[in-house]
């Protein structure tokens, strides 16, 4: 009986054996050495994009003149299914920030004091860390705009709130009403502030992305994340599309990496048991959520080019533009009335995997536009669609991603 495999059966290079990996660049448009990370994806479309011109040269023969290269860039998308930790680098890239994971902050020795109306901080809610009346600077690493978890099991408190300001590193300042769930309760000695996430900032990040085909590499350099779109829809797997614009692509036999980390193995998320809900200004819509699309884009981004070389001289990262489009079964006018009043506040969507790890995506100061609930035909449930636009908080901060971890 014959054993072994048949050779020569493939008509060409196969997708299953064509890995894609990436690394953040130390210097723009230069492929870094060191460790690369293999990507987990359902498809990609990265390609060189040549700009050409065919001059209107007058010729004896009726034929167009020679085509001339006038510029080159790269672009395309990476597509995948949402899973924990897989696309964190690119989420950080589009937000211009780094994920931060802080150990639970407790003022030991000392205590937290919660004020619902703090006269010394604009009559806003605050949490102050102190010991024997002396301020403790325990919040130095907590960024303004952070979506922090406030945990006090002894008082049955577990809530999230946005930090809109700080005072001397010892006081966190929140939006009016953000700490109302705590009320007048005196925090226990075990109360802690936890932050594990990212809020948009001003860092510029570019990446080198490589495709290995036929024993050689297509190396795409100078790639910035121009847009990330996360789509959660009933009956579908949650998907991610990451759009890049880059500088150049070369083909090489040289492997500049010292190692390549394996692709993540976290479970794929789903919108049945994994969907944790949607909150609009502190409450969920009355009807079941049908879909939620999160779009993070760099408005005004682009490349600076010059003569004497292909590719870009530099890059413009633009400004973050964040939005959500949410669909749900219509039951009442709560969101319409919020739109009518011009209300602004936190709008979030949360999802996790079967291992308990996931994300909460939050517009920190969202506002509803274009609500609609068309009557489309008979024997159907009316669906409301709202668009929520992200606006910066007074101290800065438009969008935050909070990592969800299993309850210990």
Short mmCIF file of C-alpha atoms in Angstrom, two decimals, residues 69-373:
data_model
loop_
_atom_site.label_atom_id
_atom_site.label_comp_id
_atom_site.label_asym_id
_atom_site.label_seq_id
_atom_site.Cartn_x
_atom_site.Cartn_y
_atom_site.Cartn_z
CA UNK A 69 5.90 56.57 -12.76
CA UNK A 70 4.90 59.67 -10.75
CA UNK A 71 4.58 58.21 -7.27
CA UNK A 72 4.11 55.11 -5.18
CA UNK A 73 2.34 54.21 -1.98
CA UNK A 74 0.84 51.10 -0.47
CA UNK A 75 -2.54 50.39 0.99
CA UNK A 76 -5.09 47.76 1.77
CA UNK A 77 -6.88 46.04 4.60
CA UNK A 78 -6.45 43.23 7.07
CA UNK A 79 -9.67 41.44 7.96
CA UNK A 80 -10.36 39.12 10.85
CA UNK A 81 -12.73 37.88 13.53
CA UNK A 82 -12.60 39.63 16.89
CA UNK A 83 -10.57 37.80 19.52
CA UNK A 84 -8.83 39.04 22.65
CA UNK A 85 -5.33 40.46 22.23
CA UNK A 86 -5.11 39.83 18.49
CA UNK A 87 -5.44 43.38 17.19
CA UNK A 88 -4.45 45.41 20.26
CA UNK A 89 -1.39 46.91 18.54
CA UNK A 90 -3.49 48.26 15.67
CA UNK A 91 -6.25 49.48 17.99
CA UNK A 92 -3.55 51.36 19.89
CA UNK A 93 -2.20 52.63 16.57
CA UNK A 94 -5.47 54.16 15.39
CA UNK A 95 -5.98 55.72 18.85
CA UNK A 96 -2.43 57.08 19.00
CA UNK A 97 -1.80 55.64 22.45
CA UNK A 98 -0.53 52.61 24.35
CA UNK A 99 -2.57 50.13 26.34
CA UNK A 100 -1.93 50.54 30.05
CA UNK A 101 -2.51 47.89 32.69
CA UNK A 102 -2.24 49.19 36.25
CA UNK A 103 -2.30 47.09 39.37
CA UNK A 104 -5.28 47.79 41.60
CA UNK A 105 -4.66 51.17 43.26
CA UNK A 106 -5.34 51.33 46.98
CA UNK A 107 -4.06 54.06 49.34
CA UNK A 108 -2.36 51.76 51.81
CA UNK A 109 -1.80 53.03 54.40
CA UNK A 110 -4.61 55.52 53.95
CA UNK A 111 -8.10 55.69 52.49
CA UNK A 112 -10.25 56.93 49.64
CA UNK A 113 -12.78 59.70 50.18
CA UNK A 114 -15.68 60.01 47.74
CA UNK A 115 -17.39 63.37 47.29
CA UNK A 116 -20.45 63.64 45.07
CA UNK A 117 -20.04 67.43 44.91
CA UNK A 118 -16.49 68.65 45.54
CA UNK A 119 -16.34 72.48 45.92
CA UNK A 120 -12.58 72.42 45.42
CA UNK A 121 -12.90 70.73 42.04
CA UNK A 122 -15.71 72.49 40.23
CA UNK A 123 -18.47 70.87 42.30
CA UNK A 124 -17.87 67.63 40.42
CA UNK A 125 -17.65 64.11 41.89
CA UNK A 126 -14.16 63.16 43.08
CA UNK A 127 -12.18 60.38 44.70
CA UNK A 128 -9.38 61.61 46.94
CA UNK A 129 -6.54 59.46 48.27
CA UNK A 130 -5.13 60.49 51.64
CA UNK A 131 -3.50 59.30 54.82
CA UNK A 132 -4.22 61.13 58.08
CA UNK A 133 -5.43 64.13 56.09
CA UNK A 134 -2.37 64.28 53.82
CA UNK A 135 -2.86 63.76 50.09
CA UNK A 136 -1.34 60.66 48.53
CA UNK A 137 -0.22 60.87 44.90
CA UNK A 138 -1.36 57.39 43.88
CA UNK A 139 -3.04 58.35 40.59
CA UNK A 140 0.01 59.59 38.69
CA UNK A 141 -0.19 56.79 36.10
CA UNK A 142 -3.94 57.10 35.49
CA UNK A 143 -4.46 59.13 32.29
CA UNK A 144 -7.20 61.71 31.90
CA UNK A 145 -9.89 60.06 29.80
CA UNK A 146 -9.29 56.65 31.39
CA UNK A 147 -12.38 54.51 31.84
CA UNK A 148 -11.59 53.15 35.30
CA UNK A 149 -13.20 50.42 37.35
CA UNK A 150 -14.13 51.35 40.93
CA UNK A 151 -14.33 48.19 43.02
CA UNK A 152 -15.40 47.91 46.65
CA UNK A 153 -16.72 44.38 47.34
CA UNK A 154 -17.37 45.18 51.00
CA UNK A 155 -19.97 47.74 49.92
CA UNK A 156 -21.18 45.85 46.84
CA UNK A 157 -19.76 48.53 44.53
CA UNK A 158 -18.51 47.64 41.05
CA UNK A 159 -18.82 50.43 38.50
CA UNK A 160 -16.97 52.12 35.65
CA UNK A 161 -16.49 55.87 35.23
CA UNK A 162 -14.49 58.24 33.02
CA UNK A 163 -11.73 60.31 34.59
CA UNK A 164 -12.18 63.82 33.19
CA UNK A 165 -9.47 65.45 35.29
CA UNK A 166 -6.92 65.04 38.07
CA UNK A 167 -5.72 67.23 40.90
CA UNK A 168 -2.09 66.82 42.00
CA UNK A 169 -2.13 63.07 41.38
CA UNK A 170 -4.17 62.47 44.52
CA UNK A 171 -7.66 63.24 43.22
CA UNK A 172 -9.62 61.82 40.31
CA UNK A 173 -12.38 64.05 38.92
CA UNK A 174 -15.46 62.58 37.23
CA UNK A 175 -18.48 63.82 35.30
CA UNK A 176 -21.52 64.93 37.28
CA UNK A 177 -23.50 61.92 38.44
CA UNK A 178 -20.80 59.40 37.55
CA UNK A 179 -20.42 58.21 41.15
CA UNK A 180 -24.08 58.36 42.11
CA UNK A 181 -24.20 54.58 42.55
CA UNK A 182 -21.83 54.97 45.50
CA UNK A 183 -24.09 57.53 47.14
CA UNK A 184 -23.07 58.50 50.65
CA UNK A 185 -21.39 55.17 51.41
CA UNK A 186 -18.04 55.46 53.15
CA UNK A 187 -15.51 53.45 51.10
CA UNK A 188 -13.98 50.43 52.78
CA UNK A 189 -10.24 49.98 53.26
CA UNK A 190 -10.27 47.47 50.40
CA UNK A 191 -11.73 49.84 47.80
CA UNK A 192 -9.54 49.94 44.68
CA UNK A 193 -9.25 51.76 41.36
CA UNK A 194 -8.39 49.53 38.40
CA UNK A 195 -7.36 50.59 34.91
CA UNK A 196 -6.61 48.24 32.03
CA UNK A 197 -7.14 49.86 28.69
CA UNK A 198 -6.34 52.70 26.33
CA UNK A 199 -7.68 56.20 25.68
CA UNK A 200 -6.85 58.12 22.52
CA UNK A 201 -3.79 60.33 22.69
CA UNK A 202 -1.13 61.82 20.42
CA UNK A 203 1.39 59.04 19.73
CA UNK A 204 2.31 58.33 16.12
CA UNK A 205 2.78 54.65 15.24
CA UNK A 206 3.76 53.00 11.98
CA UNK A 207 4.29 49.35 11.15
CA UNK A 208 6.15 47.06 8.80
CA UNK A 209 3.94 44.25 7.49
CA UNK A 210 5.39 41.21 5.71
CA UNK A 211 3.87 38.53 3.49
CA UNK A 212 5.97 35.42 2.91
CA UNK A 213 5.35 33.89 -0.51
CA UNK A 214 7.52 31.48 -2.52
CA UNK A 215 10.33 31.65 0.03
CA UNK A 216 10.63 35.44 -0.21
CA UNK A 217 9.01 38.36 1.55
CA UNK A 218 6.87 41.21 0.34
CA UNK A 219 7.79 43.90 2.85
CA UNK A 220 5.36 46.81 3.27
CA UNK A 221 6.91 49.68 5.22
CA UNK A 222 5.63 52.94 6.68
CA UNK A 223 2.10 51.69 7.34
CA UNK A 224 -0.18 53.74 9.56
CA UNK A 225 -3.60 52.51 10.69
CA UNK A 226 -6.00 54.78 8.84
CA UNK A 227 -9.23 53.20 10.07
CA UNK A 228 -10.50 50.34 12.20
CA UNK A 229 -14.07 49.14 11.90
CA UNK A 230 -15.55 46.59 14.29
CA UNK A 231 -18.92 45.16 13.34
CA UNK A 232 -21.18 43.24 15.70
CA UNK A 233 -24.35 41.92 14.08
CA UNK A 234 -26.91 39.33 15.07
CA UNK A 235 -26.43 36.03 13.27
CA UNK A 236 -22.84 36.89 12.33
CA UNK A 237 -19.40 36.56 13.85
CA UNK A 238 -17.95 39.88 15.12
CA UNK A 239 -15.55 41.14 12.48
CA UNK A 240 -12.63 43.55 12.35
CA UNK A 241 -11.37 45.47 9.32
CA UNK A 242 -8.13 47.42 9.61
CA UNK A 243 -7.25 49.81 6.78
CA UNK A 244 -3.65 50.87 6.21
CA UNK A 245 -1.89 53.48 4.14
CA UNK A 246 1.84 52.93 3.68
CA UNK A 247 4.92 54.16 1.90
CA UNK A 248 6.53 51.40 -0.14
CA UNK A 249 6.76 47.68 -0.86
CA UNK A 250 9.87 45.68 -1.70
CA UNK A 251 10.49 42.01 -2.47
CA UNK A 252 13.46 40.49 -0.67
CA UNK A 253 15.03 37.19 0.30
CA UNK A 254 16.37 38.70 3.54
CA UNK A 255 14.56 37.86 6.76
CA UNK A 256 15.18 40.86 9.00
CA UNK A 257 13.37 39.34 11.98
CA UNK A 258 15.13 37.54 14.81
CA UNK A 259 11.95 35.61 15.64
CA UNK A 260 8.24 35.54 14.86
CA UNK A 261 5.74 35.10 17.66
CA UNK A 262 2.94 32.64 17.00
CA UNK A 263 -0.52 34.00 16.28
CA UNK A 264 -2.80 34.45 19.27
CA UNK A 265 -4.95 31.50 20.32
CA UNK A 266 -7.68 33.30 22.28
CA UNK A 267 -11.19 32.04 21.43
CA UNK A 268 -13.18 33.81 18.75
CA UNK A 269 -15.85 36.01 20.24
CA UNK A 270 -19.54 35.65 19.45
CA UNK A 271 -22.61 37.86 19.72
CA UNK A 272 -24.78 35.30 21.54
CA UNK A 273 -23.19 34.39 24.86
CA UNK A 274 -20.36 36.86 24.38
CA UNK A 275 -22.32 40.06 23.76
CA UNK A 276 -22.46 41.96 27.05
CA UNK A 277 -24.74 44.74 25.95
CA UNK A 278 -24.93 48.35 24.89
CA UNK A 279 -25.23 51.36 27.18
CA UNK A 280 -26.42 54.77 25.96
CA UNK A 281 -26.06 57.53 28.53
CA UNK A 282 -26.14 55.01 31.36
CA UNK A 283 -28.94 52.71 30.25
CA UNK A 284 -29.58 50.08 27.61
CA UNK A 285 -32.15 50.55 24.85
CA UNK A 286 -35.47 48.91 25.72
CA UNK A 287 -35.39 46.71 22.61
CA UNK A 288 -32.91 43.98 21.70
CA UNK A 289 -29.73 45.16 19.98
CA UNK A 290 -29.56 44.14 16.32
CA UNK A 291 -26.15 45.49 15.38
CA UNK A 292 -23.40 47.83 16.48
CA UNK A 293 -20.68 49.19 14.22
CA UNK A 294 -17.70 50.99 15.74
CA UNK A 295 -15.59 53.15 13.42
CA UNK A 296 -12.27 54.68 14.42
CA UNK A 297 -10.72 56.77 11.66
CA UNK A 298 -7.88 59.25 11.23
CA UNK A 299 -9.46 62.35 9.73
CA UNK A 300 -7.07 64.35 7.55
CA UNK A 301 -4.36 61.70 7.41
CA UNK A 302 -2.03 61.50 4.43
CA UNK A 303 1.50 61.22 3.16
CA UNK A 304 4.16 63.80 2.38
CA UNK A 305 6.04 62.94 -0.79
CA UNK A 306 8.93 64.43 -2.73
CA UNK A 307 11.23 63.88 -5.70
CA UNK A 308 14.22 61.60 -5.96
CA UNK A 309 12.72 58.45 -4.44
CA UNK A 310 9.64 56.27 -4.39
CA UNK A 311 7.48 56.18 -1.30
CA UNK A 312 6.77 58.92 1.20
CA UNK A 313 9.10 61.30 3.02
CA UNK A 314 6.78 61.34 6.02
CA UNK A 315 3.23 60.92 7.17
CA UNK A 316 0.38 62.98 8.58
CA UNK A 317 -1.58 61.06 11.22
CA UNK A 318 -4.60 63.35 11.15
CA UNK A 319 -7.06 63.48 14.04
CA UNK A 320 -9.17 60.75 15.59
CA UNK A 321 -12.77 60.61 14.42
CA UNK A 322 -14.85 58.07 16.34
CA UNK A 323 -18.44 57.00 15.84
CA UNK A 324 -20.92 54.20 16.45
CA UNK A 325 -23.98 53.10 14.50
CA UNK A 326 -26.43 51.12 16.61
CA UNK A 327 -29.61 49.28 15.62
CA UNK A 328 -32.21 47.95 18.05
CA UNK A 329 -35.88 47.02 18.17
CA UNK A 330 -37.97 50.13 18.82
CA UNK A 331 -39.93 50.10 22.08
CA UNK A 332 -39.83 53.67 23.38
CA UNK A 333 -38.54 57.17 22.64
CA UNK A 334 -35.73 57.31 25.22
CA UNK A 335 -32.93 57.77 22.69
CA UNK A 336 -35.05 60.08 20.50
CA UNK A 337 -35.64 62.36 23.49
CA UNK A 338 -31.91 62.34 24.27
CA UNK A 339 -31.28 63.35 20.65
CA UNK A 340 -33.93 66.06 20.88
CA UNK A 341 -32.30 67.47 24.02
CA UNK A 342 -28.79 67.39 22.51
CA UNK A 343 -27.65 65.17 25.36
CA UNK A 344 -24.02 64.04 25.47
CA UNK A 345 -22.41 61.29 27.50
CA UNK A 346 -20.91 57.83 27.49
CA UNK A 347 -22.01 55.28 24.91
CA UNK A 348 -20.47 51.84 25.11
CA UNK A 349 -20.64 48.36 23.60
CA UNK A 350 -19.11 45.33 25.32
CA UNK A 351 -18.21 41.82 24.19
CA UNK A 352 -16.11 38.93 25.51
CA UNK A 353 -14.89 35.49 24.55
CA UNK A 354 -15.75 32.18 26.17
CA UNK A 355 -12.65 32.52 28.37
CA UNK A 356 -14.05 35.68 29.98
CA UNK A 357 -11.65 38.11 28.28
CA UNK A 358 -13.06 40.88 26.15
CA UNK A 359 -13.44 44.60 25.50
CA UNK A 360 -15.67 47.53 26.30
CA UNK A 361 -15.62 50.14 23.53
CA UNK A 362 -16.68 53.56 24.78
CA UNK A 363 -17.40 56.95 23.25
CA UNK A 364 -16.57 59.15 26.22
CA UNK A 365 -18.75 62.08 25.20
CA UNK A 366 -21.03 60.83 22.46
CA UNK A 367 -24.02 62.59 20.93
CA UNK A 368 -26.87 61.03 18.97
CA UNK A 369 -27.59 62.16 15.42
CA UNK A 370 -30.01 61.01 12.73
CA UNK A 371 -32.32 58.70 14.71
CA UNK A 372 -34.79 56.85 12.51
CA UNK A 373 -37.32 54.06 12.82
#
